[in-house]
């Protein structure tokens, strides 16, 4: 029996940069360096050509080159399965990195020069779970039955993987006021992805209080002087862990001071409901606001040994290696062979980004990513005429999916904690499916064809990695 194990991949990548793009090689670099995704591939060679043209500038959005890599790799896996007469899921299972090989280092480097190392994950289990939910094993029977009624249905499977938590750092300040209110300052930026809610929850969990009692002030130099902001699925990992460590430092300091106030050992104290109290004797307690007031100081009165002024802490979580999130999605579609219309019947998405901080926000992020991926695969197309003038300049021409085009989504989650991150969560902000179509869809590569270059200006590079 053939092992059907991948031994090497080689290919070419042509990237139309457009004109005046600010991030020239980021996207093609991400695509080339993550092409092999969650699979064991001993050798890889990619020739990358980046071409400057007089078209619209190309920049990053939700995935920034990773979906393109997944698109190419998953199409290759489907083609290999057909050539070898193997089930598509079986071929993938034979080539996925098993959990016992984690952490798994690939002979590649990120743009920052750090080695690509997947620190955790169980890719075979992710695939098995989503296939079971989608009824993969029973689909050939249903497909044959549908064909007898003149219906053409197909099922597609795709893995995706993305590095998150791009460093080198992010700041987090946690400050308790004499009123007991807690304020979090961070250099991260809130751009609509639920950052403030997540940071408030992280802080509140360490200080034994409600998230509603925590105020988050993102991207404000009044409260914090250092920070890098929002980009590249990074803020839960970087800012989240900075806030976590700062909140723990505040909690430790509060317990240390409370041990003097309550005349109890630190290990006999707990923080809950906005106060420090003796375990098993709730009446012996002191509120965090009172401890903050004490640490503001009084003229002529000292602090206990080893305690500094102010109930606050400032942390910058440092990270060089990326934390890799993964997903496995299955789509069932029906194709009208007369018109070519594709209708998505069912969609199943399994994501593993570590610990879920706020499941409702996570669901929203995943649903948004799926909608974005469906738009890329079935609707969106940037067209140009022969002189490079854009043709799809309105939403009547450049189509986006609406609620009527989206199916009911089934979202599943695994929570494999990364080994190198205190909070054990990877970023969710850009968990999007790969931009590929199930194999029953006609003209499956049409939307990926790019117009010919319309400018003689170009630059190219050739890179290869071999283990």
Tab-separated table of C-alpha atoms in Angstrom:
chain	number	residue	atom	x	y	z
A	1	UNK	CA	0.000	0.000	0.000
A	2	UNK	CA	1.334	3.433	-0.901
A	3	UNK	CA	2.172	5.708	2.000
A	4	UNK	CA	1.023	8.804	0.093
A	5	UNK	CA	3.318	11.100	2.074
A	6	UNK	CA	4.380	14.444	0.639
A	7	UNK	CA	8.141	14.737	0.162
A	8	UNK	CA	8.603	18.117	-1.576
A	9	UNK	CA	6.788	21.025	-3.164
A	10	UNK	CA	8.110	23.527	-5.687
A	11	UNK	CA	6.309	26.391	-7.331
A	12	UNK	CA	6.144	30.002	-8.477
A	13	UNK	CA	4.248	32.925	-6.997
A	14	UNK	CA	3.482	36.053	-9.033
A	15	UNK	CA	2.244	38.971	-6.932
A	16	UNK	CA	0.681	42.021	-8.610
A	17	UNK	CA	1.626	44.783	-6.187
A	18	UNK	CA	-0.203	47.615	-7.906
A	19	UNK	CA	1.157	51.132	-7.509
A	20	UNK	CA	2.459	52.892	-4.394
A	21	UNK	CA	1.759	49.960	-2.084
A	22	UNK	CA	3.049	50.484	1.448
A	23	UNK	CA	3.648	46.834	2.339
A	24	UNK	CA	5.362	45.559	-0.753
A	25	UNK	CA	6.583	42.056	0.130
A	26	UNK	CA	4.573	41.254	3.277
A	27	UNK	CA	1.726	39.486	1.488
A	28	UNK	CA	3.738	37.301	-0.910
A	29	UNK	CA	6.218	36.517	1.863
A	30	UNK	CA	3.392	35.316	4.104
A	31	UNK	CA	1.993	33.202	1.278
A	32	UNK	CA	5.301	31.610	0.304
A	33	UNK	CA	6.491	30.914	3.840
A	34	UNK	CA	3.199	29.367	5.048
A	35	UNK	CA	2.306	27.390	1.929
A	36	UNK	CA	2.841	24.021	3.627
A	37	UNK	CA	0.414	24.918	6.422
A	38	UNK	CA	-0.264	22.126	8.953
A	39	UNK	CA	1.393	19.438	6.838
A	40	UNK	CA	4.733	17.658	7.069
A	41	UNK	CA	6.653	18.722	3.950
A	42	UNK	CA	10.403	17.979	4.151
A	43	UNK	CA	11.388	20.246	1.233
A	44	UNK	CA	9.990	23.413	-0.288
A	45	UNK	CA	11.157	25.747	-3.068
A	46	UNK	CA	9.240	28.833	-4.130
A	47	UNK	CA	10.155	31.409	-6.757
A	48	UNK	CA	8.482	34.683	-5.819
A	49	UNK	CA	8.070	37.556	-8.268
A	50	UNK	CA	6.653	40.863	-7.043
A	51	UNK	CA	5.532	43.154	-9.861
A	52	UNK	CA	4.773	46.874	-9.543
A	53	UNK	CA	2.002	47.966	-11.940
A	54	UNK	CA	-0.249	50.977	-12.423
A	55	UNK	CA	-3.222	49.217	-10.842
A	56	UNK	CA	-4.824	49.813	-7.462
A	57	UNK	CA	-2.338	49.321	-4.583
A	58	UNK	CA	-2.503	45.920	-2.896
A	59	UNK	CA	-2.302	45.762	0.885
A	60	UNK	CA	-3.265	43.480	3.749
A	61	UNK	CA	-6.766	42.621	4.901
A	62	UNK	CA	-7.944	39.749	7.078
A	63	UNK	CA	-5.311	37.119	6.508
A	64	UNK	CA	-2.669	39.074	4.574
A	65	UNK	CA	-1.427	36.322	2.294
A	66	UNK	CA	-2.299	33.314	4.456
A	67	UNK	CA	-5.609	32.505	2.666
A	68	UNK	CA	-3.803	32.484	-0.680
A	69	UNK	CA	-1.332	29.933	0.670
A	70	UNK	CA	-4.135	27.731	2.003
A	71	UNK	CA	-5.954	28.023	-1.341
A	72	UNK	CA	-2.945	26.751	-3.282
A	73	UNK	CA	-2.010	24.014	-0.815
A	74	UNK	CA	-5.511	22.621	-0.396
A	75	UNK	CA	-6.047	22.531	-4.168
A	76	UNK	CA	-2.797	20.588	-4.450
A	77	UNK	CA	-3.961	18.119	-1.808
A	78	UNK	CA	-7.229	17.561	-3.673
A	79	UNK	CA	-5.359	16.986	-6.920
A	80	UNK	CA	-2.974	14.532	-5.273
A	81	UNK	CA	-5.929	12.639	-3.818
A	82	UNK	CA	-7.492	12.307	-7.282
A	83	UNK	CA	-4.197	11.156	-8.821
A	84	UNK	CA	-3.682	8.564	-6.069
A	85	UNK	CA	-7.354	7.510	-5.960
A	86	UNK	CA	-7.492	8.292	-2.232
A	87	UNK	CA	-10.167	9.950	-0.164
A	88	UNK	CA	-9.280	13.642	0.201
A	89	UNK	CA	-9.580	13.507	3.978
A	90	UNK	CA	-7.454	10.358	4.190
A	91	UNK	CA	-4.619	11.943	2.198
A	92	UNK	CA	-4.653	14.976	4.466
A	93	UNK	CA	-4.707	12.839	7.612
A	94	UNK	CA	-1.591	10.985	6.469
A	95	UNK	CA	0.302	14.237	6.010
A	96	UNK	CA	-0.877	16.361	8.940
A	97	UNK	CA	1.616	17.069	11.704
A	98	UNK	CA	0.656	14.780	14.626
A	99	UNK	CA	0.290	16.283	18.133
A	100	UNK	CA	3.155	14.206	19.506
A	101	UNK	CA	5.569	16.119	17.248
A	102	UNK	CA	4.686	19.453	18.874
A	103	UNK	CA	6.442	21.822	19.144
A	104	UNK	CA	7.186	21.394	15.450
A	105	UNK	CA	9.874	23.502	13.791
A	106	UNK	CA	9.812	24.107	10.046
A	107	UNK	CA	12.974	25.093	8.137
A	108	UNK	CA	11.504	28.539	7.476
A	109	UNK	CA	11.718	31.987	8.989
A	110	UNK	CA	9.194	34.727	9.579
A	111	UNK	CA	9.688	38.228	8.180
A	112	UNK	CA	11.248	39.153	11.534
A	113	UNK	CA	13.887	36.431	11.163
A	114	UNK	CA	12.463	34.119	13.845
A	115	UNK	CA	12.162	30.421	13.063
A	116	UNK	CA	8.693	29.130	12.216
A	117	UNK	CA	7.725	26.812	15.063
A	118	UNK	CA	4.225	25.533	15.744
A	119	UNK	CA	4.085	25.355	19.518
A	120	UNK	CA	0.889	23.320	19.924
A	121	UNK	CA	-2.176	21.958	18.180
A	122	UNK	CA	-3.886	18.710	17.233
A	123	UNK	CA	-4.580	18.996	13.519
A	124	UNK	CA	-5.726	15.376	12.954
A	125	UNK	CA	-8.271	15.685	15.780
A	126	UNK	CA	-9.563	18.970	14.359
A	127	UNK	CA	-10.143	17.324	10.993
A	128	UNK	CA	-11.777	14.251	12.514
A	129	UNK	CA	-14.180	16.344	14.610
A	130	UNK	CA	-15.343	18.617	11.794
A	131	UNK	CA	-15.745	15.681	9.378
A	132	UNK	CA	-17.900	13.877	11.917
A	133	UNK	CA	-20.072	16.969	12.378
A	134	UNK	CA	-20.452	17.443	8.614
A	135	UNK	CA	-21.272	13.795	7.892
A	136	UNK	CA	-18.312	13.336	5.548
A	137	UNK	CA	-18.442	9.528	5.587
A	138	UNK	CA	-22.112	9.481	4.570
A	139	UNK	CA	-21.807	12.156	1.886
A	140	UNK	CA	-21.096	9.849	-1.122
A	141	UNK	CA	-24.435	8.132	-0.497
A	142	UNK	CA	-26.292	11.429	-0.251
A	143	UNK	CA	-24.508	12.752	-3.329
A	144	UNK	CA	-25.504	9.708	-5.398
A	145	UNK	CA	-29.096	9.973	-4.191
A	146	UNK	CA	-29.208	13.697	-5.071
A	147	UNK	CA	-27.851	12.973	-8.554
A	148	UNK	CA	-30.785	10.652	-9.251
A	149	UNK	CA	-33.043	13.653	-8.667
A	150	UNK	CA	-30.995	15.915	-10.956
A	151	UNK	CA	-29.278	17.750	-8.103
A	152	UNK	CA	-25.504	18.311	-8.106
A	153	UNK	CA	-24.033	18.633	-4.637
A	154	UNK	CA	-20.416	18.633	-3.509
A	155	UNK	CA	-18.418	18.846	-0.322
A	156	UNK	CA	-15.111	20.650	0.155
A	157	UNK	CA	-12.555	20.336	2.952
A	158	UNK	CA	-9.836	22.823	3.816
A	159	UNK	CA	-7.255	23.436	6.527
A	160	UNK	CA	-5.951	26.867	7.427
A	161	UNK	CA	-3.164	28.039	9.710
A	162	UNK	CA	-2.019	31.506	10.725
A	163	UNK	CA	0.706	32.963	12.894
A	164	UNK	CA	-0.639	35.356	15.537
A	165	UNK	CA	0.755	37.560	18.290
A	166	UNK	CA	3.304	39.392	16.185
A	167	UNK	CA	5.691	41.193	18.535
A	168	UNK	CA	7.992	42.382	19.709
A	169	UNK	CA	5.829	43.638	22.599
A	170	UNK	CA	2.705	45.415	23.761
A	171	UNK	CA	2.082	47.412	26.921
A	172	UNK	CA	-0.457	46.960	29.673
A	173	UNK	CA	-1.030	49.092	32.768
A	174	UNK	CA	-3.509	48.122	35.495
A	175	UNK	CA	-4.368	50.800	38.054
A	176	UNK	CA	-6.737	50.635	41.053
A	177	UNK	CA	-8.210	53.932	42.264
A	178	UNK	CA	-9.234	54.749	45.865
A	179	UNK	CA	-12.862	54.314	44.767
A	180	UNK	CA	-12.168	50.705	43.828
A	181	UNK	CA	-12.505	51.312	40.099
A	182	UNK	CA	-9.908	49.575	37.967
A	183	UNK	CA	-8.508	51.131	34.806
A	184	UNK	CA	-6.496	49.346	32.143
A	185	UNK	CA	-4.261	51.336	29.804
A	186	UNK	CA	-2.686	49.724	26.750
A	187	UNK	CA	-0.872	50.703	23.584
A	188	UNK	CA	-3.120	48.313	21.673
A	189	UNK	CA	-5.890	49.856	19.571
A	190	UNK	CA	-9.609	49.064	19.646
A	191	UNK	CA	-10.836	48.872	16.041
A	192	UNK	CA	-14.098	47.034	16.576
A	193	UNK	CA	-12.931	43.510	17.364
A	194	UNK	CA	-13.912	43.462	21.054
A	195	UNK	CA	-10.495	44.312	22.476
A	196	UNK	CA	-11.782	46.351	25.416
A	197	UNK	CA	-14.209	43.613	26.465
A	198	UNK	CA	-11.529	40.919	26.308
A	199	UNK	CA	-8.955	42.946	28.267
A	200	UNK	CA	-11.553	43.842	30.888
A	201	UNK	CA	-12.388	40.150	31.310
A	202	UNK	CA	-8.730	39.167	31.635
A	203	UNK	CA	-8.088	41.838	34.240
A	204	UNK	CA	-11.288	41.118	36.168
A	205	UNK	CA	-10.530	37.395	36.361
A	206	UNK	CA	-7.259	38.119	38.181
A	207	UNK	CA	-8.712	40.739	40.551
A	208	UNK	CA	-11.852	38.835	41.472
A	209	UNK	CA	-14.321	41.393	40.182
A	210	UNK	CA	-16.859	42.016	37.431
A	211	UNK	CA	-15.605	42.980	33.998
A	212	UNK	CA	-18.136	45.826	34.090
A	213	UNK	CA	-16.097	47.412	36.876
A	214	UNK	CA	-12.971	47.593	34.686
A	215	UNK	CA	-12.455	50.526	32.324
A	216	UNK	CA	-10.122	49.962	29.366
A	217	UNK	CA	-8.362	52.924	27.730
A	218	UNK	CA	-6.670	51.680	24.521
A	219	UNK	CA	-4.145	53.641	22.475
A	220	UNK	CA	-4.080	56.674	24.768
A	221	UNK	CA	-0.647	58.151	25.520
A	222	UNK	CA	-2.119	59.844	28.596
A	223	UNK	CA	-2.019	56.480	30.356
A	224	UNK	CA	0.740	54.594	28.559
A	225	UNK	CA	3.726	55.819	26.564
A	226	UNK	CA	4.631	52.660	24.616
A	227	UNK	CA	2.618	50.580	22.207
A	228	UNK	CA	2.417	49.265	18.658
A	229	UNK	CA	-1.315	49.112	17.986
A	230	UNK	CA	-3.620	46.862	15.988
A	231	UNK	CA	-2.335	44.684	13.146
A	232	UNK	CA	-1.616	41.071	12.264
A	233	UNK	CA	-3.890	39.246	14.730
A	234	UNK	CA	-1.720	40.236	17.647
A	235	UNK	CA	-3.572	42.054	20.394
A	236	UNK	CA	-5.093	39.208	22.415
A	237	UNK	CA	-1.667	37.586	22.610
A	238	UNK	CA	0.423	40.685	23.244
A	239	UNK	CA	-1.825	43.171	25.041
A	240	UNK	CA	-3.844	40.405	26.679
A	241	UNK	CA	-0.789	38.882	28.325
A	242	UNK	CA	0.586	42.286	29.319
A	243	UNK	CA	-2.688	43.041	31.101
A	244	UNK	CA	-2.730	39.561	32.612
A	245	UNK	CA	0.761	39.961	34.084
A	246	UNK	CA	0.019	43.499	35.271
A	247	UNK	CA	-3.216	42.372	36.958
A	248	UNK	CA	-1.380	39.508	38.674
A	249	UNK	CA	1.259	41.936	39.931
A	250	UNK	CA	-1.483	44.195	41.322
A	251	UNK	CA	-3.174	41.200	42.966
A	252	UNK	CA	0.094	40.087	44.578
A	253	UNK	CA	0.763	43.606	45.843
A	254	UNK	CA	-2.758	43.887	47.225
A	255	UNK	CA	-2.366	40.609	49.106
A	256	UNK	CA	1.000	41.665	50.472
A	257	UNK	CA	-0.400	44.907	51.883
A	258	UNK	CA	-3.605	43.227	53.083
A	259	UNK	CA	-1.557	40.678	55.034
A	260	UNK	CA	-0.354	43.571	57.203
A	261	UNK	CA	-3.793	45.172	57.482
A	262	UNK	CA	-5.577	41.919	58.341
A	263	UNK	CA	-2.648	40.368	60.212
A	264	UNK	CA	-2.866	37.205	58.126
A	265	UNK	CA	-0.410	35.278	55.959
A	266	UNK	CA	-0.524	36.020	52.229
A	267	UNK	CA	-1.274	32.391	51.376
A	268	UNK	CA	-4.369	32.578	53.576
A	269	UNK	CA	-5.843	35.415	51.510
A	270	UNK	CA	-7.998	35.481	48.396
A	271	UNK	CA	-9.291	38.232	46.111
A	272	UNK	CA	-12.991	38.216	45.317
A	273	UNK	CA	-15.785	40.754	44.859
A	274	UNK	CA	-13.323	43.658	44.753
A	275	UNK	CA	-11.730	42.916	48.120
A	276	UNK	CA	-8.975	40.906	49.757
A	277	UNK	CA	-10.275	38.564	52.455
A	278	UNK	CA	-9.203	35.706	54.660
A	279	UNK	CA	-10.132	32.342	53.185
A	280	UNK	CA	-12.985	30.876	55.202
A	281	UNK	CA	-13.550	34.125	57.135
A	282	UNK	CA	-15.191	36.559	54.733
A	283	UNK	CA	-15.824	39.105	57.468
A	284	UNK	CA	-12.078	39.687	57.686
A	285	UNK	CA	-11.566	41.709	54.523
A	286	UNK	CA	-10.300	44.968	53.074
A	287	UNK	CA	-11.459	46.492	49.802
A	288	UNK	CA	-9.078	47.098	46.909
A	289	UNK	CA	-10.062	50.764	46.938
A	290	UNK	CA	-8.933	51.086	50.564
A	291	UNK	CA	-5.621	49.439	49.772
A	292	UNK	CA	-5.173	51.883	46.888
A	293	UNK	CA	-5.887	54.788	49.243
A	294	UNK	CA	-3.257	53.514	51.715
A	295	UNK	CA	-0.674	53.213	48.932
A	296	UNK	CA	-1.200	56.819	47.936
A	297	UNK	CA	0.641	57.614	51.144
A	298	UNK	CA	0.192	60.097	53.971
A	299	UNK	CA	2.744	62.756	54.995
A	300	UNK	CA	5.062	61.427	57.649
A	301	UNK	CA	3.821	57.826	57.554
A	302	UNK	CA	5.767	54.993	55.946
A	303	UNK	CA	4.796	51.826	54.076
A	304	UNK	CA	5.398	48.256	55.243
A	305	UNK	CA	8.789	46.845	54.166
A	306	UNK	CA	9.052	45.848	50.512
A	307	UNK	CA	5.918	47.678	49.341
A	308	UNK	CA	6.142	50.537	46.834
A	309	UNK	CA	3.606	53.393	46.433
A	310	UNK	CA	0.550	53.002	44.224
A	311	UNK	CA	-1.685	49.998	43.600
A	312	UNK	CA	-0.766	49.618	39.949
A	313	UNK	CA	1.586	47.740	37.632
A	314	UNK	CA	3.025	48.313	34.164
A	315	UNK	CA	4.020	45.331	32.007
A	316	UNK	CA	5.297	44.859	28.454
A	317	UNK	CA	4.826	41.273	27.349
A	318	UNK	CA	7.716	40.337	25.040
A	319	UNK	CA	7.245	37.810	22.267
A	320	UNK	CA	9.400	36.909	19.269
A	321	UNK	CA	7.934	33.582	18.143
A	322	UNK	CA	4.444	33.581	16.675
A	323	UNK	CA	1.578	31.590	18.191
A	324	UNK	CA	-0.115	29.582	15.443
A	325	UNK	CA	-3.897	29.226	15.312
A	326	UNK	CA	-5.472	26.630	13.038
A	327	UNK	CA	-8.843	25.704	11.637
A	328	UNK	CA	-10.500	23.047	9.517
A	329	UNK	CA	-13.651	23.916	7.541
A	330	UNK	CA	-16.125	21.870	5.502
A	331	UNK	CA	-18.621	23.320	3.018
A	332	UNK	CA	-21.473	21.514	1.307
A	333	UNK	CA	-22.747	23.223	-1.837
A	334	UNK	CA	-25.264	22.698	-4.585
A	335	UNK	CA	-24.477	23.784	-8.145
A	336	UNK	CA	-27.027	24.625	-10.817
A	337	UNK	CA	-25.287	23.093	-13.827
A	338	UNK	CA	-27.441	25.144	-16.220
A	339	UNK	CA	-26.539	28.579	-14.818
A	340	UNK	CA	-23.397	27.879	-12.752
A	341	UNK	CA	-25.012	29.300	-9.612
A	342	UNK	CA	-23.460	27.995	-6.408
A	343	UNK	CA	-25.596	27.734	-3.286
A	344	UNK	CA	-23.929	26.932	0.025
A	345	UNK	CA	-26.131	24.371	1.758
A	346	UNK	CA	-24.184	23.808	4.977
A	347	UNK	CA	-20.970	25.154	6.454
A	348	UNK	CA	-18.971	23.693	9.351
A	349	UNK	CA	-15.983	25.450	10.916
A	350	UNK	CA	-13.695	24.117	13.621
A	351	UNK	CA	-11.182	26.563	15.087
A	352	UNK	CA	-8.382	26.066	17.588
A	353	UNK	CA	-6.980	29.317	18.916
A	354	UNK	CA	-6.388	28.225	22.480
A	355	UNK	CA	-8.468	29.407	25.405
A	356	UNK	CA	-11.725	31.200	24.578
A	357	UNK	CA	-11.878	34.492	26.464
A	358	UNK	CA	-15.293	35.578	25.218
A	359	UNK	CA	-17.155	32.888	23.231
A	360	UNK	CA	-19.683	35.365	21.813
A	361	UNK	CA	-16.937	37.555	20.365
A	362	UNK	CA	-15.151	34.470	19.053
A	363	UNK	CA	-18.298	33.336	17.253
A	364	UNK	CA	-18.614	36.771	15.689
A	365	UNK	CA	-15.012	36.722	14.535
A	366	UNK	CA	-15.394	33.281	12.973
A	367	UNK	CA	-18.690	34.156	11.278
A	368	UNK	CA	-17.140	37.322	9.861
A	369	UNK	CA	-14.153	35.405	8.562
A	370	UNK	CA	-16.388	32.841	6.872
A	371	UNK	CA	-18.464	35.571	5.226
A	372	UNK	CA	-15.267	37.223	4.026
A	373	UNK	CA	-13.955	33.945	2.614
A	374	UNK	CA	-17.239	33.204	0.845
A	375	UNK	CA	-17.064	36.650	-0.732
A	376	UNK	CA	-13.519	35.996	-1.927
A	377	UNK	CA	-14.429	32.615	-3.391
A	378	UNK	CA	-17.768	33.320	-5.050
A	379	UNK	CA	-18.446	37.029	-5.437
A	380	UNK	CA	-15.526	39.457	-5.330
A	381	UNK	CA	-13.523	40.311	-8.423
A	382	UNK	CA	-11.385	43.360	-9.117
A	383	UNK	CA	-11.520	43.967	-12.855
A	384	UNK	CA	-9.436	46.289	-15.064
A	385	UNK	CA	-9.497	47.306	-18.694
A	386	UNK	CA	-6.475	47.008	-20.996
A	387	UNK	CA	-5.087	50.359	-19.817
A	388	UNK	CA	-5.250	49.425	-16.141
A	389	UNK	CA	-8.375	51.409	-15.295
A	390	UNK	CA	-10.569	49.680	-12.676
A	391	UNK	CA	-13.946	48.450	-13.919
A	392	UNK	CA	-15.507	47.251	-10.666
A	393	UNK	CA	-15.721	50.594	-8.884
A	394	UNK	CA	-19.085	50.277	-7.133
A	395	UNK	CA	-20.773	47.566	-5.104
A	396	UNK	CA	-23.038	46.965	-8.064
A	397	UNK	CA	-19.945	45.645	-9.879
A	398	UNK	CA	-17.746	44.497	-7.010
A	399	UNK	CA	-20.054	42.016	-5.331
A	400	UNK	CA	-20.095	41.212	-1.628
A	401	UNK	CA	-22.128	38.478	0.068
A	402	UNK	CA	-25.182	39.517	2.063
A	403	UNK	CA	-27.231	37.654	4.645
A	404	UNK	CA	-29.290	35.979	1.925
A	405	UNK	CA	-26.175	34.362	0.403
A	406	UNK	CA	-24.836	32.987	3.686
A	407	UNK	CA	-25.936	29.625	5.101
A	408	UNK	CA	-26.478	28.727	8.718
A	409	UNK	CA	-23.015	28.240	10.198
A	410	UNK	CA	-21.978	25.484	12.575
A	411	UNK	CA	-18.948	26.532	14.619
A	412	UNK	CA	-16.893	24.100	16.683
A	413	UNK	CA	-13.897	24.807	18.889
A	414	UNK	CA	-10.882	23.070	20.353
A	415	UNK	CA	-8.857	24.773	23.046
A	416	UNK	CA	-5.278	23.533	22.803
A	417	UNK	CA	-3.219	25.847	25.023
A	418	UNK	CA	0.002	27.206	23.515
A	419	UNK	CA	3.051	26.336	25.574
A	420	UNK	CA	4.794	29.714	25.507
A	421	UNK	CA	1.973	32.137	26.422
A	422	UNK	CA	0.714	32.796	29.989
A	423	UNK	CA	-2.945	33.310	29.037
A	424	UNK	CA	-2.915	30.336	26.617
A	425	UNK	CA	-4.887	32.120	23.915
A	426	UNK	CA	-3.982	32.882	20.334
A	427	UNK	CA	-5.573	35.718	18.409
A	428	UNK	CA	-9.013	35.377	16.822
A	429	UNK	CA	-9.188	38.557	14.826
A	430	UNK	CA	-8.493	37.012	11.450
A	431	UNK	CA	-9.654	33.458	11.577
A	432	UNK	CA	-10.899	33.208	8.010
A	433	UNK	CA	-11.459	30.156	5.823
A	434	UNK	CA	-9.249	29.577	2.845
A	435	UNK	CA	-10.468	31.087	-0.389
A	436	UNK	CA	-11.165	27.812	-2.134
A	437	UNK	CA	-14.264	26.285	-3.615
A	438	UNK	CA	-15.560	22.758	-3.125
A	439	UNK	CA	-14.536	20.589	-6.017
A	440	UNK	CA	-18.042	20.325	-7.480
A	441	UNK	CA	-18.065	24.074	-8.222
A	442	UNK	CA	-17.560	24.980	-11.903
A	443	UNK	CA	-14.842	27.418	-13.017
A	444	UNK	CA	-13.214	27.063	-9.624
A	445	UNK	CA	-10.199	29.250	-10.396
A	446	UNK	CA	-11.877	32.039	-12.330
A	447	UNK	CA	-11.879	34.575	-9.515
A	448	UNK	CA	-8.182	34.013	-8.961
A	449	UNK	CA	-7.009	34.991	-12.376
A	450	UNK	CA	-5.284	38.354	-12.392
A	451	UNK	CA	-5.124	40.852	-15.249
A	452	UNK	CA	-1.925	41.096	-17.208
A	453	UNK	CA	0.641	43.617	-15.961
A	454	UNK	CA	0.261	47.048	-17.535
A	455	UNK	CA	3.563	48.599	-16.492
A	456	UNK	CA	7.141	47.674	-17.402
A	457	UNK	CA	8.338	48.500	-13.877
A	458	UNK	CA	8.983	45.374	-11.838
A	459	UNK	CA	11.202	43.774	-9.299
A	460	UNK	CA	11.550	40.133	-8.455
A	461	UNK	CA	13.222	37.855	-5.965
A	462	UNK	CA	13.866	34.143	-5.769
A	463	UNK	CA	13.871	32.332	-2.480
A	464	UNK	CA	13.991	28.674	-1.554
A	465	UNK	CA	14.123	26.662	1.650
A	466	UNK	CA	15.278	23.112	1.926
A	467	UNK	CA	15.506	21.036	5.057
